[in-house]
Every structure is written in structure tokens, then in C-alpha cells.
PDB file of C-alpha atoms in Angstrom:
ATOM      1  CA  MET A  10     -81.259-147.175 -65.269  1.00 66.00           C
ATOM      2  CA  VAL A  11     -83.483-147.573 -67.894  1.00 84.00           C
ATOM      3  CA  TYR A  12     -87.289-146.620 -67.918  1.00 93.00           C
ATOM      4  CA  PRO A  13     -89.124-148.834 -67.362  1.00 96.00           C
ATOM      5  CA  ASN A  14     -88.256-151.162 -64.571  1.00 96.00           C
ATOM      6  CA  LEU A  15     -91.288-154.321 -63.636  1.00 97.00           C
ATOM      7  CA  LYS A  16     -92.710-151.389 -61.278  1.00 97.00           C
ATOM      8  CA  GLN A  17     -92.674-148.949 -63.745  1.00 97.00           C
ATOM      9  CA  SER A  18     -93.912-151.197 -66.138  1.00 98.00           C
ATOM     10  CA  VAL A  19     -97.505-152.572 -64.204  1.00 98.00           C
ATOM     11  CA  CYS A  20     -98.099-148.831 -62.967  1.00 98.00           C
ATOM     12  CA  LEU A  21     -97.856-148.066 -66.262  1.00 97.00           C
ATOM     13  CA  VAL A  22    -100.207-150.309 -67.365  1.00 98.00           C
ATOM     14  CA  ILE A  23    -102.537-149.420 -64.542  1.00 97.00           C
ATOM     15  CA  LEU A  24    -102.665-145.689 -66.050  1.00 97.00           C
ATOM     16  CA  VAL A  25    -102.802-146.899 -69.851  1.00 97.00           C
ATOM     17  CA  LEU A  26    -106.412-149.047 -68.357  1.00 96.00           C
ATOM     18  CA  PHE A  27    -107.247-146.356 -66.079  1.00 96.00           C
ATOM     19  CA  VAL A  28    -107.414-143.737 -69.141  1.00 96.00           C
ATOM     20  CA  MET A  29    -108.751-146.553 -71.716  1.00 94.00           C
ATOM     21  CA  PHE A  30    -111.760-147.040 -68.941  1.00 92.00           C
ATOM     22  CA  ALA A  31    -112.097-143.762 -68.941  1.00 92.00           C
ATOM     23  CA  SER A  32    -112.361-142.675 -72.271  1.00 90.00           C
ATOM     24  CA  GLY A  33    -114.393-145.466 -73.157  1.00 84.00           C
ATOM     25  CA  LEU A  34    -117.190-144.575 -70.690  1.00 85.00           C
ATOM     26  CA  VAL A  35    -117.222-141.189 -71.794  1.00 85.00           C
ATOM     27  CA  PHE A  36    -118.013-141.858 -75.201  1.00 80.00           C
ATOM     28  CA  TYR A  37    -120.660-144.478 -74.282  1.00 75.00           C
ATOM     29  CA  HIS A  38    -122.483-141.860 -72.121  1.00 71.00           C
ATOM     30  CA  LEU A  39    -122.277-139.911 -74.872  1.00 75.00           C
ATOM     31  CA  GLY A  40    -123.998-142.325 -77.206  1.00 68.00           C
ATOM     32  CA  ALA A  41    -126.658-143.461 -74.523  1.00 61.00           C
ATOM     33  CA  VAL A  42    -127.820-139.587 -74.984  1.00 60.00           C
ATOM     34  CA  PRO A  43    -130.957-139.604 -76.972  1.00 60.00           C
ATOM     35  CA  GLY A  44    -130.400-138.162 -80.465  1.00 58.00           C
ATOM     36  CA  GLN A  45    -126.374-138.855 -80.256  1.00 56.00           C
ATOM     37  CA  PRO A  46    -125.121-141.007 -82.812  1.00 60.00           C
ATOM     38  CA  GLY A  47    -124.687-143.960 -80.120  1.00 60.00           C
ATOM     39  CA  ARG A  48    -123.297-146.636 -83.175  1.00 72.00           C
ATOM     40  CA  LEU A  49    -120.981-143.563 -84.194  1.00 78.00           C
ATOM     41  CA  LEU A  50    -119.552-143.063 -81.082  1.00 77.00           C
ATOM     42  CA  ASN A  51    -119.105-146.084 -80.006  1.00 79.00           C
ATOM     43  CA  TYR A  52    -116.557-146.531 -82.879  1.00 85.00           C
ATOM     44  CA  MET A  53    -114.992-143.382 -81.944  1.00 88.00           C
ATOM     45  CA  GLY A  54    -114.052-145.035 -78.192  1.00 86.00           C
ATOM     46  CA  TRP A  55    -112.978-147.695 -80.082  1.00 90.00           C
ATOM     47  CA  VAL A  56    -110.676-145.732 -81.860  1.00 92.00           C
ATOM     48  CA  ALA A  57    -109.876-143.347 -79.461  1.00 92.00           C
ATOM     49  CA  ASN A  58    -107.509-145.530 -77.839  1.00 94.00           C
ATOM     50  CA  LEU A  59    -104.965-145.177 -80.121  1.00 96.00           C
ATOM     51  CA  PRO A  60    -103.945-141.449 -79.387  1.00 95.00           C
ATOM     52  CA  VAL A  61    -104.122-143.399 -75.221  1.00 96.00           C
ATOM     53  CA  PHE A  62    -101.176-145.633 -76.433  1.00 97.00           C
ATOM     54  CA  ALA A  63     -99.048-143.242 -78.786  1.00 96.00           C
ATOM     55  CA  LEU A  64     -99.174-140.759 -75.635  1.00 96.00           C
ATOM     56  CA  PHE A  65     -97.874-142.750 -72.921  1.00 97.00           C
ATOM     57  CA  VAL A  66     -95.067-145.103 -75.636  1.00 97.00           C
ATOM     58  CA  LEU A  67     -94.574-141.175 -76.201  1.00 96.00           C
ATOM     59  CA  TYR A  68     -93.731-140.498 -72.288  1.00 96.00           C
ATOM     60  CA  ALA A  69     -92.019-143.565 -71.838  1.00 96.00           C
ATOM     61  CA  GLN A  70     -89.575-142.827 -74.339  1.00 95.00           C
ATOM     62  CA  ARG A  71     -89.162-139.789 -73.453  1.00 94.00           C
ATOM     63  CA  ARG A  72     -88.486-141.191 -69.923  1.00 94.00           C
ATOM     64  CA  SER A  73     -85.921-143.477 -70.341  1.00 92.00           C
ATOM     65  CA  GLY A  74     -83.492-141.615 -72.484  1.00 88.00           C
ATOM     66  CA  ARG A  75     -84.111-143.983 -76.193  1.00 90.00           C
ATOM     67  CA  SER A  76     -84.433-142.977 -78.909  1.00 91.00           C
ATOM     68  CA  LEU A  77     -88.030-143.797 -80.977  1.00 93.00           C
ATOM     69  CA  SER A  78     -86.251-145.739 -83.122  1.00 91.00           C
ATOM     70  CA  GLN A  79     -85.030-148.318 -80.127  1.00 91.00           C
ATOM     71  CA  VAL A  80     -88.659-147.853 -79.175  1.00 93.00           C
ATOM     72  CA  LEU A  81     -90.550-148.466 -82.297  1.00 93.00           C
ATOM     73  CA  ARG A  82     -87.672-151.254 -83.367  1.00 92.00           C
ATOM     74  CA  PHE A  83     -89.267-151.660 -86.541  1.00 94.00           C
ATOM     75  CA  ARG A  84     -85.795-153.192 -88.166  1.00 92.00           C
ATOM     76  CA  THR A  85     -86.447-155.203 -91.869  1.00 93.00           C
ATOM     77  CA  VAL A  86     -86.249-158.869 -91.245  1.00 94.00           C
ATOM     78  CA  PRO A  87     -86.163-161.786 -93.757  1.00 93.00           C
ATOM     79  CA  TRP A  88     -89.390-162.051 -95.322  1.00 93.00           C
ATOM     80  CA  LYS A  89     -89.675-165.514 -95.104  1.00 94.00           C
ATOM     81  CA  MET A  90     -89.682-165.791 -91.170  1.00 95.00           C
ATOM     82  CA  CYS A  91     -93.447-164.681 -91.780  1.00 96.00           C
ATOM     83  CA  LEU A  92     -94.123-168.623 -93.126  1.00 97.00           C
ATOM     84  CA  PRO A  93     -93.000-169.974 -89.213  1.00 98.00           C
ATOM     85  CA  VAL A  94     -95.065-167.560 -87.779  1.00 98.00           C
ATOM     86  CA  THR A  95     -97.739-168.132 -90.114  1.00 98.00           C
ATOM     87  CA  LEU A  96     -97.386-172.137 -89.231  1.00 98.00           C
ATOM     88  CA  SER A  97     -97.290-170.550 -85.065  1.00 99.00           C
ATOM     89  CA  ILE A  98    -100.274-168.437 -85.293  1.00 99.00           C
ATOM     90  CA  PHE A  99    -102.622-171.738 -86.761  1.00 98.00           C
ATOM     91  CA  GLY A 100    -101.641-174.234 -84.129  1.00 98.00           C
ATOM     92  CA  LEU A 101    -101.693-171.329 -81.855  1.00 98.00           C
ATOM     93  CA  VAL A 102    -105.183-170.067 -82.233  1.00 97.00           C
ATOM     94  CA  VAL A 103    -106.688-173.422 -82.380  1.00 97.00           C
ATOM     95  CA  VAL A 104    -104.484-173.831 -78.535  1.00 97.00           C
ATOM     96  CA  ASN A 105    -105.795-170.883 -77.404  1.00 97.00           C
ATOM     97  CA  PHE A 106    -109.019-171.810 -78.171  1.00 95.00           C
ATOM     98  CA  ASN A 107    -109.385-174.804 -76.157  1.00 96.00           C
ATOM     99  CA  ILE A 108    -107.293-172.686 -73.426  1.00 96.00           C
ATOM    100  CA  GLY A 109    -110.217-169.686 -73.476  1.00 94.00           C
ATOM    101  CA  ASN A 110    -113.417-172.273 -72.903  1.00 93.00           C
ATOM    102  CA  PHE A 111    -111.763-174.514 -70.146  1.00 95.00           C
ATOM    103  CA  THR A 112    -111.157-171.034 -68.488  1.00 95.00           C
ATOM    104  CA  GLN A 113    -115.028-170.536 -69.364  1.00 93.00           C
ATOM    105  CA  TYR A 114    -116.298-173.531 -67.701  1.00 93.00           C
ATOM    106  CA  LEU A 115    -113.906-172.707 -64.321  1.00 94.00           C
ATOM    107  CA  ILE A 116    -115.057-168.774 -64.441  1.00 93.00           C
ATOM    108  CA  PRO A 117    -118.514-168.693 -66.542  1.00 93.00           C
ATOM    109  CA  ILE A 118    -117.996-165.887 -68.342  1.00 91.00           C
ATOM    110  CA  SER A 119    -120.127-162.311 -67.513  1.00 89.00           C
ATOM    111  CA  GLU A 120    -123.023-160.865 -70.059  1.00 88.00           C
ATOM    112  CA  ALA A 121    -120.918-157.435 -69.808  1.00 85.00           C
ATOM    113  CA  THR A 122    -117.310-159.185 -72.250  1.00 87.00           C
ATOM    114  CA  LEU A 123    -119.853-161.637 -73.889  1.00 87.00           C
ATOM    115  CA  ASP A 124    -121.906-158.275 -74.772  1.00 85.00           C
ATOM    116  CA  LEU A 125    -118.276-157.074 -76.051  1.00 84.00           C
ATOM    117  CA  ILE A 126    -117.494-159.463 -78.083  1.00 85.00           C
ATOM    118  CA  ARG A 127    -120.267-159.375 -80.004  1.00 84.00           C
ATOM    119  CA  ASP A 128    -120.311-155.820 -80.430  1.00 84.00           C
ATOM    120  CA  LEU A 129    -116.886-155.656 -82.080  1.00 86.00           C
ATOM    121  CA  MET A 130    -116.802-159.062 -83.718  1.00 86.00           C
ATOM    122  CA  GLY A 131    -120.256-159.523 -84.693  1.00 83.00           C
ATOM    123  CA  ARG A 132    -122.073-158.910 -88.193  1.00 82.00           C
ATOM    124  CA  GLY A 133    -124.058-155.551 -86.720  1.00 83.00           C
ATOM    125  CA  THR A 134    -120.374-154.103 -86.809  1.00 89.00           C
ATOM    126  CA  PRO A 135    -118.952-153.327 -90.108  1.00 92.00           C
ATOM    127  CA  TYR A 136    -116.405-155.869 -91.453  1.00 92.00           C
ATOM    128  CA  ALA A 137    -114.317-152.889 -92.146  1.00 94.00           C
ATOM    129  CA  PHE A 138    -114.454-151.430 -88.661  1.00 94.00           C
ATOM    130  CA  ALA A 139    -113.549-154.449 -87.136  1.00 94.00           C
ATOM    131  CA  PHE A 140    -110.829-155.258 -89.314  1.00 96.00           C
ATOM    132  CA  TYR A 141    -109.106-152.151 -88.663  1.00 97.00           C
ATOM    133  CA  VAL A 142    -108.891-152.230 -84.700  1.00 96.00           C
ATOM    134  CA  LEU A 143    -108.456-155.843 -84.581  1.00 96.00           C
ATOM    135  CA  VAL A 144    -106.226-156.290 -87.125  1.00 98.00           C
ATOM    136  CA  ILE A 145    -104.229-153.196 -87.380  1.00 98.00           C
ATOM    137  CA  GLN A 146    -105.296-151.082 -84.818  1.00 98.00           C
ATOM    138  CA  ALA A 147    -104.725-153.573 -81.209  1.00 97.00           C
ATOM    139  CA  PRO A 148    -100.795-155.143 -82.638  1.00 98.00           C
ATOM    140  CA  LEU A 149     -99.579-151.672 -83.796  1.00 98.00           C
ATOM    141  CA  THR A 150    -100.613-150.402 -80.374  1.00 98.00           C
ATOM    142  CA  GLU A 151    -100.026-152.963 -77.763  1.00 98.00           C
ATOM    143  CA  GLU A 152     -96.713-154.586 -79.908  1.00 98.00           C
ATOM    144  CA  VAL A 153     -95.266-151.063 -79.531  1.00 98.00           C
ATOM    145  CA  PHE A 154     -96.393-150.496 -75.560  1.00 98.00           C
ATOM    146  CA  CYS A 155     -95.638-154.160 -74.688  1.00 98.00           C
ATOM    147  CA  ARG A 156     -92.986-155.412 -76.349  1.00 97.00           C
ATOM    148  CA  GLY A 157     -91.319-151.898 -77.444  1.00 96.00           C
ATOM    149  CA  VAL A 158     -91.303-150.283 -74.298  1.00 97.00           C
ATOM    150  CA  ILE A 159     -92.353-152.285 -71.615  1.00 97.00           C
ATOM    151  CA  LEU A 160     -89.845-155.426 -73.109  1.00 97.00           C
ATOM    152  CA  GLY A 161     -87.828-153.113 -73.282  1.00 95.00           C
ATOM    153  CA  GLY A 162     -87.025-151.889 -70.384  1.00 95.00           C
ATOM    154  CA  LEU A 163     -87.441-155.160 -68.437  1.00 96.00           C
ATOM    155  CA  LEU A 164     -84.461-156.670 -70.496  1.00 95.00           C
ATOM    156  CA  THR A 165     -82.487-153.618 -68.725  1.00 93.00           C
ATOM    157  CA  HIS A 166     -83.571-154.658 -65.147  1.00 93.00           C
ATOM    158  CA  ARG A 167     -84.102-158.352 -65.540  1.00 93.00           C
ATOM    159  CA  THR A 168     -82.568-161.927 -67.316  1.00 94.00           C
ATOM    160  CA  GLN A 169     -84.027-162.596 -70.645  1.00 96.00           C
ATOM    161  CA  GLY A 170     -86.547-165.311 -69.568  1.00 96.00           C
ATOM    162  CA  GLY A 171     -87.756-163.057 -66.565  1.00 97.00           C
ATOM    163  CA  GLY A 172     -88.122-159.333 -69.397  1.00 97.00           C
ATOM    164  CA  ILE A 173     -90.053-162.066 -71.171  1.00 98.00           C
ATOM    165  CA  PHE A 174     -92.735-163.518 -68.691  1.00 98.00           C
ATOM    166  CA  TRP A 175     -93.482-160.889 -66.548  1.00 98.00           C
ATOM    167  CA  SER A 176     -93.657-158.125 -69.897  1.00 98.00           C
ATOM    168  CA  ALA A 177     -96.162-161.133 -71.157  1.00 98.00           C
ATOM    169  CA  VAL A 178     -97.873-160.902 -68.047  1.00 98.00           C
ATOM    170  CA  LEU A 179     -98.772-157.666 -68.225  1.00 98.00           C
ATOM    171  CA  PHE A 180     -99.829-158.037 -71.894  1.00 98.00           C
ATOM    172  CA  GLY A 181    -102.566-160.404 -70.532  1.00 97.00           C
ATOM    173  CA  VAL A 182    -103.126-158.160 -67.859  1.00 97.00           C
ATOM    174  CA  LEU A 183    -103.591-155.032 -70.300  1.00 96.00           C
ATOM    175  CA  HIS A 184    -106.726-157.732 -72.072  1.00 93.00           C
ATOM    176  CA  MET A 185    -109.065-156.808 -68.913  1.00 90.00           C
ATOM    177  CA  ASN A 186    -110.600-159.715 -67.864  1.00 91.00           C
ATOM    178  CA  PRO A 187    -109.407-163.354 -66.881  1.00 93.00           C
ATOM    179  CA  TRP A 188    -110.756-165.477 -69.714  1.00 93.00           C
ATOM    180  CA  GLN A 189    -108.176-163.920 -71.930  1.00 94.00           C
ATOM    181  CA  PHE A 190    -105.215-164.026 -69.803  1.00 97.00           C
ATOM    182  CA  PRO A 191    -103.587-167.553 -70.102  1.00 97.00           C
ATOM    183  CA  ALA A 192    -104.000-167.493 -73.734  1.00 97.00           C
ATOM    184  CA  ALA A 193    -102.480-163.764 -73.897  1.00 98.00           C
ATOM    185  CA  LEU A 194    -100.212-164.738 -71.898  1.00 98.00           C
ATOM    186  CA  LEU A 195     -98.899-167.619 -74.215  1.00 98.00           C
ATOM    187  CA  LEU A 196     -98.734-165.145 -77.180  1.00 98.00           C
ATOM    188  CA  GLY A 197     -97.297-162.270 -74.951  1.00 98.00           C
ATOM    189  CA  ILE A 198     -94.152-165.108 -74.529  1.00 98.00           C
ATOM    190  CA  VAL A 199     -94.237-165.986 -77.978  1.00 99.00           C
ATOM    191  CA  PHE A 200     -94.322-162.786 -79.607  1.00 98.00           C
ATOM    192  CA  ALA A 201     -91.921-162.061 -76.497  1.00 98.00           C
ATOM    193  CA  TRP A 202     -89.373-164.533 -77.607  1.00 98.00           C
ATOM    194  CA  TRP A 203     -89.719-163.419 -81.358  1.00 98.00           C
ATOM    195  CA  VAL A 204     -88.681-159.860 -80.538  1.00 97.00           C
ATOM    196  CA  VAL A 205     -85.616-160.487 -78.510  1.00 97.00           C
ATOM    197  CA  GLN A 206     -85.184-163.322 -81.498  1.00 96.00           C
ATOM    198  CA  THR A 207     -84.983-161.113 -84.125  1.00 96.00           C
ATOM    199  CA  GLY A 208     -84.095-157.369 -82.404  1.00 95.00           C
ATOM    200  CA  SER A 209     -87.263-156.803 -84.861  1.00 96.00           C
ATOM    201  CA  LEU A 210     -90.839-155.741 -83.755  1.00 98.00           C
ATOM    202  CA  LEU A 211     -92.017-157.449 -87.419  1.00 97.00           C
ATOM    203  CA  PRO A 212     -92.722-160.559 -86.170  1.00 98.00           C
ATOM    204  CA  ALA A 213     -94.778-160.486 -83.122  1.00 98.00           C
ATOM    205  CA  LEU A 214     -96.801-158.002 -85.205  1.00 98.00           C
ATOM    206  CA  PHE A 215     -97.427-159.410 -88.023  1.00 98.00           C
ATOM    207  CA  GLY A 216     -97.538-162.637 -85.569  1.00 98.00           C
ATOM    208  CA  HIS A 217    -100.482-160.784 -83.668  1.00 99.00           C
ATOM    209  CA  ALA A 218    -101.907-159.393 -86.556  1.00 98.00           C
ATOM    210  CA  LEU A 219    -102.803-163.313 -88.243  1.00 98.00           C
ATOM    211  CA  ASN A 220    -104.020-164.161 -84.774  1.00 98.00           C
ATOM    212  CA  ASN A 221    -107.090-161.449 -84.567  1.00 97.00           C
ATOM    213  CA  PHE A 222    -107.620-161.788 -87.771  1.00 98.00           C
ATOM    214  CA  LEU A 223    -108.521-165.519 -88.266  1.00 97.00           C
ATOM    215  CA  SER A 224    -109.824-165.367 -84.625  1.00 94.00           C
ATOM    216  CA  MET A 225    -112.327-162.003 -85.688  1.00 93.00           C
ATOM    217  CA  THR A 226    -113.335-164.198 -89.380  1.00 93.00           C
ATOM    218  CA  SER A 227    -113.375-167.825 -87.822  1.00 91.00           C
ATOM    219  CA  ALA A 228    -116.526-165.668 -85.214  1.00 89.00           C
ATOM    220  CA  ARG A 229    -117.991-163.805 -88.249  1.00 90.00           C
ATOM    221  CA  LEU A 230    -118.200-166.985 -90.391  1.00 88.00           C
ATOM    222  CA  GLU A 231    -119.771-168.615 -86.617  1.00 86.00           C
ATOM    223  CA  LEU A 232    -117.155-171.206 -87.510  1.00 85.00           C
ATOM    224  CA  PHE A 233    -117.581-172.838 -83.966  1.00 81.00           C
ATOM    225  CA  GLY A 234    -121.089-171.938 -83.410  1.00 78.00           C
ATOM    226  CA  PRO A 235    -123.306-168.388 -82.891  1.00 79.00           C
ATOM    227  CA  LEU A 236    -121.820-165.768 -81.567  1.00 75.00           C
ATOM    228  CA  GLU A 237    -124.931-165.890 -79.060  1.00 77.00           C
ATOM    229  CA  ASN A 238    -123.713-169.353 -77.742  1.00 79.00           C
ATOM    230  CA  TRP A 239    -120.023-168.328 -76.798  1.00 81.00           C
ATOM    231  CA  ASP A 240    -121.932-168.259 -73.184  1.00 83.00           C
ATOM    232  CA  VAL A 241    -121.054-172.425 -73.571  1.00 88.00           C
ATOM    233  CA  PRO A 242    -117.770-173.793 -73.581  1.00 90.00           C
ATOM    234  CA  VAL A 243    -117.576-175.921 -76.619  1.00 89.00           C
ATOM    235  CA  PHE A 244    -114.346-177.739 -76.683  1.00 93.00           C
ATOM    236  CA  LEU A 245    -112.377-178.857 -80.249  1.00 92.00           C
ATOM    237  CA  PRO A 246    -111.804-182.700 -80.733  1.00 95.00           C
ATOM    238  CA  TRP A 247    -109.020-183.941 -79.163  1.00 96.00           C
ATOM    239  CA  TRP A 248    -107.360-184.560 -82.358  1.00 97.00           C
ATOM    240  CA  LEU A 249    -107.487-181.567 -83.694  1.00 96.00           C
ATOM    241  CA  PHE A 250    -106.096-180.083 -80.079  1.00 97.00           C
ATOM    242  CA  ALA A 251    -103.218-182.175 -80.646  1.00 98.00           C
ATOM    243  CA  SER A 252    -103.003-181.093 -84.412  1.00 98.00           C
ATOM    244  CA  GLY A 253    -102.840-177.536 -83.002  1.00 98.00           C
ATOM    245  CA  ILE A 254     -99.724-178.429 -80.507  1.00 98.00           C
ATOM    246  CA  VAL A 255     -97.763-179.829 -83.225  1.00 98.00           C
ATOM    247  CA  LEU A 256     -98.350-176.685 -86.030  1.00 98.00           C
ATOM    248  CA  ALA A 257     -96.813-174.190 -82.636  1.00 98.00           C
ATOM    249  CA  VAL A 258     -94.040-176.176 -81.870  1.00 98.00           C
ATOM    250  CA  THR A 259     -93.266-177.208 -85.571  1.00 98.00           C
ATOM    251  CA  GLY A 260     -93.562-173.584 -86.492  1.00 98.00           C
ATOM    252  CA  LEU A 261     -91.099-172.733 -83.292  1.00 98.00           C
ATOM    253  CA  TRP A 262     -89.225-173.964 -83.727  1.00 98.00           C
ATOM    254  CA  TRP A 263     -88.104-173.900 -87.150  1.00 98.00           C
ATOM    255  CA  PHE A 264     -88.733-169.662 -86.583  1.00 98.00           C
ATOM    256  CA  ASN A 265     -85.904-170.886 -84.361  1.00 96.00           C
ATOM    257  CA  GLN A 266     -83.547-172.226 -86.557  1.00 96.00           C
ATOM    258  CA  MET A 267     -83.968-169.209 -89.207  1.00 95.00           C
ATOM    259  CA  VAL A 268     -82.998-167.284 -86.812  1.00 94.00           C
ATOM    260  CA  LYS A 269     -79.860-169.478 -85.887  1.00 92.00           C
ATOM    261  CA  ARG A 270     -78.986-169.863 -89.785  1.00 88.00           C
ATOM    262  CA  ASP A 271     -78.823-165.588 -89.882  1.00 78.00           C
ATOM    263  CA  GLY A 272     -75.868-165.682 -87.674  1.00 56.00           C
ATOM    264  CA  ALA A 273     -75.527-162.093 -86.210  1.00 44.00           C
ATOM    265  CA  SER A 274     -75.819-161.456 -82.249  1.00 41.00           C
ATOM    266  CA  HIS A 275     -79.769-161.385 -81.829  1.00 47.00           C
ATOM    267  CA  GLU A 276     -79.451-160.842 -77.939  1.00 46.00           C
ATOM    268  CA  HIS A 277     -78.015-157.654 -78.728  1.00 45.00           C
ATOM    269  CA  ARG A 278     -80.082-156.744 -81.789  1.00 49.00           C
ATOM    270  CA  ALA A 279     -82.674-157.350 -79.220  1.00 44.00           C
ATOM    271  CA  HIS A 280     -81.739-154.554 -77.284  1.00 47.00           C
ATOM    272  CA  PRO A 281     -79.143-152.205 -78.806  1.00 45.00           C
ATOM    273  CA  ASP A 282     -78.543-150.146 -75.327  1.00 49.00           C
ATOM    274  CA  GLN A 283     -78.389-153.272 -73.503  1.00 48.00           C
ATOM    275  CA  ASP A 284     -74.868-152.300 -72.870  1.00 40.00           C
ATOM    276  CA  GLU A 285     -76.066-149.934 -70.621  1.00 42.00           C
ATOM    277  CA  ALA A 286     -77.638-151.715 -68.505  1.00 45.00           C
ATOM    278  CA  PRO A 287     -76.944-152.596 -64.708  1.00 47.00           C
ATOM    279  CA  ALA A 288     -74.815-154.507 -62.835  1.00 43.00           C
ATOM    280  CA  ASP A 289     -77.304-155.486 -60.138  1.00 51.00           C
ATOM    281  CA  ARG A 290     -79.993-157.054 -63.156  1.00 58.00           C
ATOM    282  CA  LYS A 291     -82.122-159.390 -61.195  1.00 62.00           C
ATOM    283  CA  PRO A 292     -82.736-163.129 -62.053  1.00 60.00           C
ATOM    284  CA  VAL A 293     -86.572-163.281 -62.691  1.00 62.00           C
TER     285      VAL A 293
END
């Protein structure tokens, strides 16, 4: 049985969240000590997530019996796939803006979550550091963990649709707050589908990085209003929301057409050790 199954995946996510929360708490309290470089220690708390994810990925890889290359899945794909991925992400950013605000309308966002967003995306944090954390580190760690480790394991225990769905749910849980969960769930489904279609993490990595870049840059430029006012839900005009849906659907359709023209066995490439999958695979 290839590690992890769904129960083991849930445990992995809980452990990762616990360790990240504990390490973040340590750096936060160290920064609160008089005479200590508080801002620098806060930055170190963000960077500390990298070794946390790396350790859990290596642990899961050893338990699964898969090679590191099977977990990382950095198989090259045609550069042209960047075009439909870019189109999809531009549309999804627009769609997710309204989804996030609707969630915030139903559940008022907490001040602690707002402070966390403002701290990283606000102009008080150097752009280069925010870019590293959100556009480089976060996509790399989360894609390898959620799509390389978790999706790779779930595809041997569940159907393709079930593996995609549950890996996306856990990707949403990994964001640790209900306001980001719906948007993260939608993105997680899209990213997992791209990985299954191509057998590579690269389209998902690029899409994830582009999504974070657009979100971070629009926040810093205050395109949708000052960060101080983010506790008040603001909805985009219906025509802009509809345009986002059209862009996203067109990009996803275009991506699917590119994959079909490739003509190879994408399902097998998406999970090279699928031949070892047990006969009692669960439907969902």
C-alpha cells in the first residue's frame, strides 16, 4: 500500500500545521523580547516553514517507497502550456476575489487573520521578502507536499476524482482559516487536475506562483482598496466576475486540448507507480 492514504494524509496535514504553529509561536515570542530584532525574527518564522515541509516530504517519501523523483515530479512539459495556465489563473483570481469576499460576508474575518495578511502583503514588509515567501517558497513547498506527496498517495487508494478532491480539501485546510478555504479548494482542484493530466508539478507550480504574485501585487498596489479596509467585503461588478469565469473556463478548456494533442498516456505519467495500486481502491 503506497503511503499516504486519506487517513494518513489527514494526520500529515495536522502534524505539519502543529509544527508550523509551534515554530511560529517560538519566533513570535522571541521577537517580543525587549532588545531582540523582532521584525527579523518574524521573517525567520516565515522562512522556517521551508525546512518543516522538507522534513515531512522526505519522511513521506521514505515511507511510501517511492523515489524522490516520483514525489517531486519535475517532468518537463511544453512551454506553451504556460499560456492556458496564465489565462486560467487570471480568471480564477477574479473569481476567487468575489468568493473570498462572499465568505467574509458570511463569516466576518478575524482581526488576527487580517493582521497576518497585512504583515506579509503590506508595504511594511520588503517586496523582495514577500515575493520570496509567497511566490517562490509557498508554491514550491505546498505543491510538493499536497500534489507530490498527498495526491500521489491518494491516487493509489482512490479514484482519480477522489484523489483530486481530497488533496484539494487538505490543501484548503493547510491555509488554516475558513476565509481562504473556498478559494484554496477551487485552486487545489485545478492544480491537482493539471498534475494528473501532465504527470508534472510544473504547471501547478507556475499557476500557484502566478496566483500568489497577482494577489500580492494587487494588495500592495491597493487595487481593491487599502489593506486597512479589508475587513469590509467589497464585490467586483457582475460583468467583471462573469469575465473571470469566462477566462478561467477558456484557459482550462485550452489546457485540456493541449494535453489531448500530446497523445500520451497522461494518467500513467501522472502516477508512474499506479501499476502497484491495490485492487480494493475506494471510489471516493
